[in-house]
Amino acid sequence: MIWDPGHECMDREELRSLQLERLKETVARVYNRVPFYRAAMDKAGVRPEDIRTLADVSRLPFTDKTALRDNYPYGLFAAPVKEIVRLHASSGTTGKPTVVGYTRRDLENWSELVARIVTAAGVTSEDVVQITFGYGLFTGAFGLHYGLEKVGATIVPASVGNTSRQIMLMQDFGTTALVGTPSYALHLADAARAMGVDPATLGIRTGLFGAEAWTESMRAELERTWNMKATDNYGLSEVMGPGVAGECALGTGLHINEDHFLAEIIDPETGEPLDYGREGELVITTLTKEALPILRYRTRDITVLTEEPCPCGRTNARMRKVRGRTDDMLIISGVNVFPSQIETVLMNINGLSPHYQILVDKKGYLDYLEVQVELTDEMFTGHFRDLETLEEKIRQKIFSVLSINCRVRLLEPRSLARSEGKIKRVIDNRPK
Ligand code: DLL
């Protein structure tokens, strides 16, 4: 089913003219209302009336997370506080969080866009949906919540944590769809097994996963473990939260809600726009946001865009599953490595669990990479010799795929810390 065929299946020419009209409005709005944007545009020598075609977006300056931090908390808002009806924030690892605001109309749009995405993932009013994102400043829970409510699904706002209770709720309430991070879904599966329950028998039909990068191999693992269809959805608080893009049943990329977001791909080094089909950093300009419109936000997420038609009937462009963030990319002895590449190698080797961690350090002048991965219960009871052979096999596989030498450490099942929110897989102890 398609939630809003009028917008999701729009003729692309019509879509482009709608985008242009909205882009002009957005640019005028920020130029007139937000001193930061006026100054940045003046510096770049561009005025609102210079935006005549969609390609002119490349004349606008980029915005990044620093701009939000520097203007903490409300400095980039384009609406007065009395018109703001909700705030969210992303935690950030250091210093102040990034604050985002929504007017009533922003919230209405948000739930519409999330309704599109959950419908594309196959959720209907028949579903009982357990939301395991933390309810709070994070956009994940409330974002999905109101979109699912719009669709008429029965929501179980379980929030995060208390894993054994989560399993009890699934059993007692007849949960059919699970919302959360893919890593938390792995953790929940372990919790179910520890209670003597096979997650595959719980009746969860659909997983709606997002908020962190996960590979196709991880998808296969989750689908097998839960006997579900695992779908991917993408978003970020700075441009809205969840609801930016999501997969349809065909799983051929994430449909972007292009009537609300203008997506570009740029070369992360040079900032130059790249064509459809080229891999690079996703940059998003919001087209309808009132409270916090944002120009050319550098997401740091690496993906590829395509506008080839999807057999599902939606005409909007799709983004490939995110490979990782530019700031998560490791440079090990000069070789660029994304944690997702290591994940793919590990998940395709028998005897390993999906729980792993990557440690990076310096040994003298050299980079040192250690991959730690938990064994499955079956493998753990094996012989020491088998484990040595397995370690060597992993080492060689990583070398053949990524051309880097690493140390591999096999761990006992359940020895790595489990994550309840976004998982942190890389520990980089190299001096900065
Ligand atoms: O994670 C919004 C969200 C919540 C999306 C729930 C989907 C579901 P932030 O906390 O601001 O917002 O983090 C945004 O998370 O730039 C990506 O690096 C990463 N991310 C989000 N979704 C995906 C995904 C939310 N499906 C940052 N695949 C983004 C890969 C994702 N990375």
CSV table of C-alpha atoms and ligand atoms in Angstrom, one decimal:
chain,number,residue,atom,x,y,z
A,1,MET,CA,0.0,0.0,0.0
A,2,ILE,CA,1.1,3.6,-0.6
A,3,TRP,CA,0.1,6.1,2.0
A,4,ASP,CA,0.1,9.2,-0.1
A,5,PRO,CA,0.2,8.3,-3.8
A,6,GLY,CA,-0.4,12.0,-4.7
A,7,HIS,CA,3.1,12.8,-3.5
A,8,GLU,CA,5.0,9.5,-3.4
A,9,CYS,CA,4.1,8.7,-7.1
A,10,MET,CA,4.3,12.2,-8.4
A,11,ASP,CA,5.5,12.9,-12.0
A,12,ARG,CA,9.2,13.8,-11.6
A,13,GLU,CA,8.8,17.0,-13.6
A,14,GLU,CA,6.0,18.1,-11.3
A,15,LEU,CA,8.0,17.1,-8.3
A,16,ARG,CA,11.0,19.2,-9.4
A,17,SER,CA,8.8,22.2,-9.8
A,18,LEU,CA,7.3,21.7,-6.4
A,19,GLN,CA,10.8,21.3,-5.0
A,20,LEU,CA,12.0,24.5,-6.6
A,21,GLU,CA,9.0,26.5,-5.4
A,22,ARG,CA,9.6,25.2,-1.8
A,23,LEU,CA,13.3,25.7,-2.0
A,24,LYS,CA,12.8,29.4,-2.9
A,25,GLU,CA,10.5,29.8,0.0
A,26,THR,CA,12.9,28.1,2.4
A,27,VAL,CA,15.8,30.2,1.3
A,28,ALA,CA,13.8,33.4,1.6
A,29,ARG,CA,12.6,32.3,5.0
A,30,VAL,CA,16.1,31.7,6.5
A,31,TYR,CA,17.6,34.7,4.8
A,32,ASN,CA,15.0,37.0,6.3
A,33,ARG,CA,14.7,35.3,9.7
A,34,VAL,CA,18.0,33.7,10.7
A,35,PRO,CA,21.1,36.0,11.0
A,36,PHE,CA,23.4,33.0,10.7
A,37,TYR,CA,22.1,32.2,7.2
A,38,ARG,CA,22.0,35.8,6.1
A,39,ALA,CA,25.6,36.2,7.0
A,40,ALA,CA,26.6,32.8,5.4
A,41,MET,CA,24.8,33.7,2.2
A,42,ASP,CA,26.1,37.2,2.1
A,43,LYS,CA,29.6,35.7,2.5
A,44,ALA,CA,29.0,33.2,-0.3
A,45,GLY,CA,27.7,36.1,-2.5
A,46,VAL,CA,24.3,34.6,-3.0
A,47,ARG,CA,20.9,36.1,-2.5
A,48,PRO,CA,17.5,34.4,-2.4
A,49,GLU,CA,16.6,35.7,-5.9
A,50,ASP,CA,19.6,33.9,-7.3
A,51,ILE,CA,17.9,30.6,-6.8
A,52,ARG,CA,16.2,30.1,-10.1
A,53,THR,CA,16.7,26.4,-10.8
A,54,LEU,CA,17.2,23.4,-8.5
A,55,ALA,CA,20.8,23.2,-9.6
A,56,ASP,CA,21.3,26.7,-8.0
A,57,VAL,CA,21.2,24.9,-4.6
A,58,SER,CA,24.9,24.3,-5.1
A,59,ARG,CA,25.5,28.1,-4.8
A,60,LEU,CA,24.2,28.0,-1.2
A,61,PRO,CA,26.6,27.5,1.7
A,62,PHE,CA,26.8,24.2,3.6
A,63,THR,CA,25.5,23.8,7.1
A,64,ASP,CA,27.1,21.4,9.6
A,65,LYS,CA,26.7,20.3,13.2
A,66,THR,CA,29.0,23.0,14.4
A,67,ALA,CA,26.5,25.7,13.2
A,68,LEU,CA,23.9,24.1,15.5
A,69,ARG,CA,26.3,23.9,18.4
A,70,ASP,CA,27.5,27.5,17.9
A,71,ASN,CA,23.9,28.8,17.9
A,72,TYR,CA,22.8,26.7,20.8
A,73,PRO,CA,20.0,26.5,21.7
A,74,TYR,CA,17.6,28.4,19.5
A,75,GLY,CA,19.9,30.5,17.3
A,76,LEU,CA,19.0,28.8,14.0
A,77,PHE,CA,15.2,28.8,14.6
A,78,ALA,CA,13.2,30.6,12.0
A,79,ALA,CA,10.0,30.8,14.1
A,80,PRO,CA,9.5,32.5,17.5
A,81,VAL,CA,9.4,30.3,20.6
A,82,LYS,CA,5.7,30.8,21.0
A,83,GLU,CA,5.2,28.9,17.7
A,84,ILE,CA,7.4,26.1,18.7
A,85,VAL,CA,5.4,23.2,20.1
A,86,ARG,CA,8.1,20.6,20.5
A,87,LEU,CA,11.8,20.3,21.1
A,88,HIS,CA,14.1,17.4,20.6
A,89,ALA,CA,17.9,17.1,21.0
A,90,SER,CA,20.6,14.8,19.9
A,91,SER,CA,22.9,13.9,22.7
A,92,GLY,CA,26.3,14.2,21.0
A,93,THR,CA,29.3,12.7,22.7
A,94,THR,CA,30.8,15.9,23.9
A,95,GLY,CA,29.5,19.3,25.1
A,96,LYS,CA,26.1,20.6,24.5
A,97,PRO,CA,23.4,18.7,22.6
A,98,THR,CA,22.0,19.8,19.3
A,99,VAL,CA,18.5,21.3,19.8
A,100,VAL,CA,15.8,21.0,17.1
A,101,GLY,CA,12.4,22.5,17.2
A,102,TYR,CA,9.0,21.9,15.5
A,103,THR,CA,6.0,24.1,14.8
A,104,ARG,CA,2.6,22.5,14.8
A,105,ARG,CA,2.7,22.2,11.1
A,106,ASP,CA,6.2,20.7,11.3
A,107,LEU,CA,4.8,18.0,13.6
A,108,GLU,CA,1.9,17.4,11.2
A,109,ASN,CA,4.3,16.9,8.3
A,110,TRP,CA,6.5,14.7,10.4
A,111,SER,CA,3.8,12.3,11.3
A,112,GLU,CA,2.6,12.2,7.6
A,113,LEU,CA,6.1,11.4,6.4
A,114,VAL,CA,6.6,8.7,9.0
A,115,ALA,CA,3.2,7.3,8.0
A,116,ARG,CA,4.5,7.0,4.5
A,117,ILE,CA,7.5,5.2,5.6
A,118,VAL,CA,5.9,2.7,7.9
A,119,THR,CA,3.3,2.0,5.3
A,120,ALA,CA,6.0,1.3,2.7
A,121,ALA,CA,7.6,-1.1,5.2
A,122,GLY,CA,4.3,-3.0,5.3
A,123,VAL,CA,2.8,-1.8,8.6
A,124,THR,CA,-1.0,-1.4,8.7
A,125,SER,CA,-3.7,-0.7,11.2
A,126,GLU,CA,-3.8,-4.4,11.9
A,127,ASP,CA,-0.3,-4.3,13.4
A,128,VAL,CA,0.6,-4.2,17.1
A,129,VAL,CA,3.9,-2.2,17.1
A,130,GLN,CA,6.4,-2.2,19.9
A,131,ILE,CA,8.5,0.9,20.0
A,132,THR,CA,11.8,0.2,21.7
A,133,PHE,CA,13.5,3.5,21.1
A,134,GLY,CA,13.9,5.6,24.2
A,135,TYR,CA,11.0,8.1,24.6
A,136,GLY,CA,12.7,11.4,25.4
A,137,LEU,CA,14.8,14.0,23.7
A,138,PHE,CA,15.8,11.5,21.0
A,139,THR,CA,13.6,11.8,17.9
A,140,GLY,CA,13.3,8.1,17.3
A,141,ALA,CA,10.5,7.1,19.6
A,142,PHE,CA,8.2,10.1,19.3
A,143,GLY,CA,8.8,10.4,15.5
A,144,LEU,CA,7.8,6.8,14.8
A,145,HIS,CA,5.0,7.0,17.4
A,146,TYR,CA,2.9,9.7,15.8
A,147,GLY,CA,3.4,8.3,12.3
A,148,LEU,CA,2.3,4.9,13.4
A,149,GLU,CA,-0.6,6.4,15.2
A,150,LYS,CA,-1.7,8.1,12.0
A,151,VAL,CA,-1.7,4.8,10.2
A,152,GLY,CA,-3.9,3.4,13.0
A,153,ALA,CA,-1.5,0.7,14.3
A,154,THR,CA,-1.8,-0.3,17.9
A,155,ILE,CA,1.3,1.1,19.6
A,156,VAL,CA,3.1,-0.4,22.5
A,157,PRO,CA,5.3,2.5,23.7
A,158,ALA,CA,7.7,0.1,25.6
A,159,SER,CA,10.6,2.5,25.3
A,160,VAL,CA,14.1,1.1,25.7
A,161,GLY,CA,15.5,-1.2,28.4
A,162,ASN,CA,14.1,-3.9,30.6
A,163,THR,CA,14.6,-6.5,28.0
A,164,SER,CA,12.9,-9.4,29.7
A,165,ARG,CA,9.8,-7.3,30.1
A,166,GLN,CA,10.0,-6.4,26.4
A,167,ILE,CA,9.7,-10.1,25.6
A,168,MET,CA,6.8,-10.5,28.0
A,169,LEU,CA,5.0,-7.6,26.3
A,170,MET,CA,5.6,-9.2,22.9
A,171,GLN,CA,4.0,-12.4,24.1
A,172,ASP,CA,1.1,-10.9,26.0
A,173,PHE,CA,0.2,-8.1,23.6
A,174,GLY,CA,0.7,-10.1,20.4
A,175,THR,CA,3.3,-7.7,19.0
A,176,THR,CA,3.6,-8.1,15.2
A,177,ALA,CA,6.1,-5.3,14.4
A,178,LEU,CA,9.2,-4.2,16.2
A,179,VAL,CA,10.7,-0.6,16.0
A,180,GLY,CA,14.2,0.1,17.2
A,181,THR,CA,17.9,-0.1,16.4
A,182,PRO,CA,19.1,-3.3,14.7
A,183,SER,CA,21.6,-3.8,17.5
A,184,TYR,CA,18.9,-3.6,20.2
A,185,ALA,CA,16.9,-6.2,18.2
A,186,LEU,CA,19.9,-8.6,18.5
A,187,HIS,CA,20.0,-7.9,22.2
A,188,LEU,CA,16.3,-8.6,22.5
A,189,ALA,CA,16.7,-11.9,20.7
A,190,ASP,CA,19.4,-13.0,23.2
A,191,ALA,CA,17.1,-12.0,26.0
A,192,ALA,CA,14.3,-14.1,24.6
A,193,ARG,CA,16.6,-17.1,24.3
A,194,ALA,CA,17.8,-16.6,27.9
A,195,MET,CA,14.2,-16.9,28.9
A,196,GLY,CA,13.9,-20.1,26.9
A,197,VAL,CA,11.9,-18.4,24.1
A,198,ASP,CA,12.9,-18.8,20.5
A,199,PRO,CA,12.5,-15.2,19.0
A,200,ALA,CA,11.4,-16.8,15.7
A,201,THR,CA,8.2,-18.0,17.4
A,202,LEU,CA,7.2,-14.7,18.9
A,203,GLY,CA,5.1,-13.7,15.8
A,204,ILE,CA,7.0,-10.5,14.9
A,205,ARG,CA,6.3,-10.1,11.2
A,206,THR,CA,8.1,-6.8,10.5
A,207,GLY,CA,11.1,-5.0,11.9
A,208,LEU,CA,11.5,-1.3,11.3
A,209,PHE,CA,15.1,-0.6,12.0
A,210,GLY,CA,17.1,2.6,11.8
A,211,ALA,CA,19.2,5.2,13.7
A,212,GLU,CA,22.5,3.3,13.1
A,213,ALA,CA,24.3,1.7,10.2
A,214,TRP,CA,23.7,-2.0,9.6
A,215,THR,CA,24.7,-4.3,6.7
A,216,GLU,CA,22.7,-6.6,4.4
A,217,SER,CA,24.4,-9.5,6.3
A,218,MET,CA,23.0,-8.1,9.6
A,219,ARG,CA,19.6,-7.9,7.9
A,220,ALA,CA,19.8,-11.6,6.9
A,221,GLU,CA,20.8,-12.5,10.5
A,222,LEU,CA,17.8,-10.5,12.0
A,223,GLU,CA,15.4,-11.9,9.5
A,224,ARG,CA,16.5,-15.5,10.3
A,225,THR,CA,16.6,-14.9,14.1
A,226,TRP,CA,13.2,-13.3,14.3
A,227,ASN,CA,11.5,-14.9,11.3
A,228,MET,CA,10.6,-11.4,10.2
A,229,LYS,CA,11.0,-9.0,7.3
A,230,ALA,CA,13.6,-6.5,8.4
A,231,THR,CA,13.3,-3.0,6.8
A,232,ASP,CA,15.5,0.0,7.0
A,233,ASN,CA,14.5,3.6,7.6
A,234,TYR,CA,16.7,6.6,7.7
A,235,GLY,CA,16.6,10.1,9.2
A,236,LEU,CA,18.5,12.5,11.4
A,237,SER,CA,17.4,15.0,14.0
A,238,GLU,CA,18.9,18.1,12.3
A,239,VAL,CA,16.5,17.7,9.4
A,240,MET,CA,13.6,16.2,11.2
A,241,GLY,CA,14.3,12.7,12.7
A,242,PRO,CA,13.0,9.5,11.3
A,243,GLY,CA,10.8,9.9,8.2
A,244,VAL,CA,13.4,11.2,5.8
A,245,ALA,CA,13.6,7.9,3.8
A,246,GLY,CA,12.5,4.3,4.1
A,247,GLU,CA,12.4,1.0,2.2
A,248,CYS,CA,9.4,-0.4,0.4
A,249,ALA,CA,8.7,-4.1,0.3
A,250,LEU,CA,11.1,-4.6,-2.6
A,251,GLY,CA,14.1,-3.5,-0.5
A,252,THR,CA,15.9,-1.8,-3.3
A,253,GLY,CA,17.0,1.3,-1.5
A,254,LEU,CA,15.3,3.8,0.7
A,255,HIS,CA,12.6,6.1,-0.9
A,256,ILE,CA,13.4,9.7,0.0
A,257,ASN,CA,10.5,12.0,0.8
A,258,GLU,CA,11.7,14.4,-1.8
A,259,ASP,CA,8.8,16.7,-1.7
A,260,HIS,CA,10.1,17.7,1.8
A,261,PHE,CA,13.8,17.1,1.4
A,262,LEU,CA,16.2,18.0,-1.4
A,263,ALA,CA,18.9,15.4,-1.5
A,264,GLU,CA,22.4,15.9,-3.0
A,265,ILE,CA,25.5,13.8,-3.0
A,266,ILE,CA,28.8,15.5,-2.7
A,267,ASP,CA,32.4,14.5,-2.7
A,268,PRO,CA,33.2,14.7,1.1
A,269,GLU,CA,36.7,16.0,0.4
A,270,THR,CA,36.0,18.7,-2.1
A,271,GLY,CA,32.3,19.5,-1.5
A,272,GLU,CA,31.6,19.2,-5.2
A,273,PRO,CA,28.2,17.8,-6.2
A,274,LEU,CA,28.3,14.3,-7.6
A,275,ASP,CA,25.8,12.8,-10.1
A,276,TYR,CA,23.2,10.1,-9.4
A,277,GLY,CA,24.9,6.7,-9.2
A,278,ARG,CA,28.1,8.1,-7.6
A,279,GLU,CA,28.9,7.3,-4.0
A,280,GLY,CA,29.5,10.2,-1.7
A,281,GLU,CA,28.2,12.2,1.3
A,282,LEU,CA,24.5,12.9,1.5
A,283,VAL,CA,23.5,16.6,1.9
A,284,ILE,CA,20.0,17.6,2.7
A,285,THR,CA,18.1,20.8,2.4
A,286,THR,CA,14.7,20.9,4.1
A,287,LEU,CA,11.9,22.2,1.9
A,288,THR,CA,9.0,22.6,4.3
A,289,LYS,CA,10.4,23.0,7.8
A,290,GLU,CA,9.2,26.1,9.6
A,291,ALA,CA,10.9,26.0,12.9
A,292,LEU,CA,14.3,24.8,11.9
A,293,PRO,CA,14.8,24.9,8.1
A,294,ILE,CA,18.3,23.9,7.2
A,295,LEU,CA,20.3,24.6,4.1
A,296,ARG,CA,22.6,21.9,2.6
A,297,TYR,CA,23.1,20.0,5.8
A,298,ARG,CA,26.2,17.8,5.6
A,299,THR,CA,24.9,14.5,7.1
A,300,ARG,CA,28.3,12.8,6.9
A,301,ASP,CA,26.5,9.7,5.8
A,302,ILE,CA,27.9,7.8,2.8
A,303,THR,CA,25.4,6.6,0.2
A,304,VAL,CA,24.4,6.6,-3.5
A,305,LEU,CA,21.3,8.1,-5.0
A,306,THR,CA,19.2,6.7,-7.9
A,307,GLU,CA,16.2,8.0,-9.6
A,308,GLU,CA,15.5,4.9,-11.6
A,309,PRO,CA,11.8,4.0,-11.2
A,310,CYS,CA,11.0,1.4,-8.5
A,311,PRO,CA,8.5,-1.3,-9.5
A,312,CYS,CA,6.5,-0.4,-6.3
A,313,GLY,CA,5.2,2.6,-8.1
A,314,ARG,CA,6.8,5.3,-6.0
A,315,THR,CA,8.6,7.8,-8.2
A,316,ASN,CA,10.8,9.5,-5.6
A,317,ALA,CA,14.6,9.0,-5.6
A,318,ARG,CA,16.1,6.3,-3.5
A,319,MET,CA,19.2,6.2,-1.4
A,320,ARG,CA,21.3,3.0,-1.0
A,321,LYS,CA,21.6,1.6,2.5
A,322,VAL,CA,24.0,3.8,4.3
A,323,ARG,CA,27.6,2.4,4.3
A,324,GLY,CA,28.6,4.4,7.3
A,325,ARG,CA,29.6,7.9,8.4
A,326,THR,CA,32.6,9.8,7.1
A,327,ASP,CA,33.6,10.3,10.7
A,328,ASP,CA,33.3,6.6,11.4
A,329,MET,CA,35.6,5.7,8.6
A,330,LEU,CA,38.9,4.4,9.9
A,331,ILE,CA,42.1,5.0,8.2
A,332,ILE,CA,44.3,2.0,9.1
A,333,SER,CA,47.8,2.4,7.8
A,334,GLY,CA,46.5,4.5,5.0
A,335,VAL,CA,43.7,2.1,4.0
A,336,ASN,CA,40.1,3.4,4.4
A,337,VAL,CA,37.9,1.0,6.2
A,338,PHE,CA,34.3,1.3,7.2
A,339,PRO,CA,33.1,-0.8,10.2
A,340,SER,CA,30.3,-2.1,8.0
A,341,GLN,CA,32.9,-3.8,5.8
A,342,ILE,CA,34.3,-5.7,8.8
A,343,GLU,CA,30.7,-6.5,9.8
A,344,THR,CA,30.0,-8.1,6.4
A,345,VAL,CA,33.1,-10.3,6.6
A,346,LEU,CA,32.3,-11.5,10.1
A,347,MET,CA,28.6,-12.2,9.5
A,348,ASN,CA,29.5,-14.5,6.6
A,349,ILE,CA,31.6,-16.8,8.7
A,350,ASN,CA,30.0,-19.7,10.5
A,351,GLY,CA,30.4,-20.0,14.2
A,352,LEU,CA,30.4,-16.2,14.9
A,353,SER,CA,27.7,-14.3,16.6
A,354,PRO,CA,26.6,-10.9,15.4
A,355,HIS,CA,28.2,-9.2,18.4
A,356,TYR,CA,31.6,-7.7,17.6
A,357,GLN,CA,33.8,-4.7,18.5
A,358,ILE,CA,36.7,-3.0,16.7
A,359,LEU,CA,39.6,-1.7,18.6
A,360,VAL,CA,42.1,0.7,17.1
A,361,ASP,CA,45.4,1.8,18.7
A,362,LYS,CA,48.9,2.8,17.9
A,363,LYS,CA,51.8,0.4,18.4
A,364,GLY,CA,54.9,2.6,18.1
A,365,TYR,CA,54.3,4.4,14.8
A,366,LEU,CA,52.0,1.8,13.4
A,367,ASP,CA,48.2,1.5,13.5
A,368,TYR,CA,47.0,-1.6,15.2
A,369,LEU,CA,43.5,-3.1,14.6
A,370,GLU,CA,41.9,-5.7,16.7
A,371,VAL,CA,38.6,-7.3,15.8
A,372,GLN,CA,36.8,-8.9,18.8
A,373,VAL,CA,33.9,-11.1,18.1
A,374,GLU,CA,31.8,-13.4,20.2
A,375,LEU,CA,31.4,-17.0,19.3
A,376,THR,CA,28.1,-18.7,19.0
A,377,ASP,CA,27.2,-21.1,21.8
A,378,GLU,CA,27.7,-24.1,19.5
A,379,MET,CA,31.2,-23.0,18.5
A,380,PHE,CA,32.2,-22.1,22.0
A,381,THR,CA,32.1,-25.7,23.1
A,382,GLY,CA,34.5,-26.6,20.3
A,383,HIS,CA,38.2,-27.5,20.5
A,384,PHE,CA,41.0,-25.0,21.1
A,385,ARG,CA,42.5,-26.0,17.8
A,386,ASP,CA,39.3,-25.2,15.9
A,387,LEU,CA,39.3,-21.8,17.5
A,388,GLU,CA,42.8,-21.1,16.4
A,389,THR,CA,41.9,-22.1,12.9
A,390,LEU,CA,38.8,-19.9,13.0
A,391,GLU,CA,40.8,-16.9,14.2
A,392,GLU,CA,43.2,-17.4,11.3
A,393,LYS,CA,40.4,-17.7,8.8
A,394,ILE,CA,38.9,-14.4,9.9
A,395,ARG,CA,42.3,-12.7,9.8
A,396,GLN,CA,42.9,-13.9,6.3
A,397,LYS,CA,39.4,-13.0,5.1
A,398,ILE,CA,39.7,-9.5,6.4
A,399,PHE,CA,43.1,-9.2,4.7
A,400,SER,CA,41.8,-10.5,1.4
A,401,VAL,CA,38.8,-8.1,1.5
A,402,LEU,CA,40.3,-5.0,3.0
A,403,SER,CA,44.1,-5.5,2.6
A,404,ILE,CA,44.7,-4.8,6.2
A,405,ASN,CA,46.4,-6.9,8.9
A,406,CYS,CA,44.6,-7.2,12.1
A,407,ARG,CA,44.5,-9.3,15.2
A,408,VAL,CA,41.4,-11.3,15.8
A,409,ARG,CA,40.1,-12.2,19.3
A,410,LEU,CA,37.3,-14.7,19.7
A,411,LEU,CA,35.3,-14.0,22.8
A,412,GLU,CA,32.9,-16.1,24.9
A,413,PRO,CA,29.2,-15.7,24.1
A,414,ARG,CA,27.7,-12.7,25.9
A,415,SER,CA,31.0,-11.1,26.9
A,416,LEU,CA,30.7,-7.7,25.1
A,417,ALA,CA,28.5,-5.0,26.5
A,418,ARG,CA,25.1,-4.8,24.9
A,419,SER,CA,23.7,-1.6,23.6
A,420,GLU,CA,20.2,-0.2,24.3
A,421,GLY,CA,20.5,2.8,21.9
A,422,LYS,CA,22.9,3.4,19.1
A,423,ILE,CA,25.7,0.9,19.3
A,424,LYS,CA,29.3,2.0,19.5
A,425,ARG,CA,31.3,-0.6,17.6
A,426,VAL,CA,34.6,1.1,17.3
A,427,ILE,CA,37.0,2.1,20.1
A,428,ASP,CA,39.7,4.2,18.7
A,429,ASN,CA,42.5,4.8,21.3
A,430,ARG,CA,45.0,6.3,18.9
A,431,PRO,CA,46.3,9.7,20.2
A,432,LYS,CA,44.4,12.5,18.3
B,1,DLL,O1,18.9,8.5,14.5
B,1,DLL,C1,16.8,9.5,13.6
B,1,DLL,C2,16.2,8.2,13.5
B,1,DLL,C3,15.6,7.6,14.5
B,1,DLL,C4,16.3,7.5,12.2
B,1,DLL,C5,14.9,6.4,14.3
B,1,DLL,C6,15.7,6.3,12.1
B,1,DLL,C7,15.0,5.7,13.1
B,1,DLL,P1,20.1,11.2,15.1
B,1,DLL,O2,20.2,10.7,16.4
B,1,DLL,O3,20.2,12.6,14.8
B,1,DLL,O4,18.7,10.8,14.4
B,1,DLL,O5,21.2,10.4,14.2
B,1,DLL,C8,21.3,10.6,12.8
B,1,DLL,O6,22.1,8.3,12.6
B,1,DLL,O7,23.2,10.9,10.3
B,1,DLL,C9,23.1,8.4,10.5
B,1,DLL,O8,24.5,8.5,10.7
B,1,DLL,C10,22.5,7.5,11.5
B,1,DLL,N1,21.3,6.8,10.9
B,1,DLL,C11,20.0,7.1,11.1
B,1,DLL,N2,19.3,6.2,10.4
B,1,DLL,C12,20.2,5.3,9.8
B,1,DLL,C13,20.0,4.2,9.0
B,1,DLL,C14,18.2,9.5,14.2
B,1,DLL,N3,18.8,3.7,8.6
B,1,DLL,C15,22.4,9.7,12.3
B,1,DLL,N4,21.2,3.6,8.5
B,1,DLL,C16,22.5,9.7,10.8
B,1,DLL,C17,22.4,4.1,8.8
B,1,DLL,C18,21.5,5.7,10.1
B,1,DLL,N5,22.6,5.1,9.6
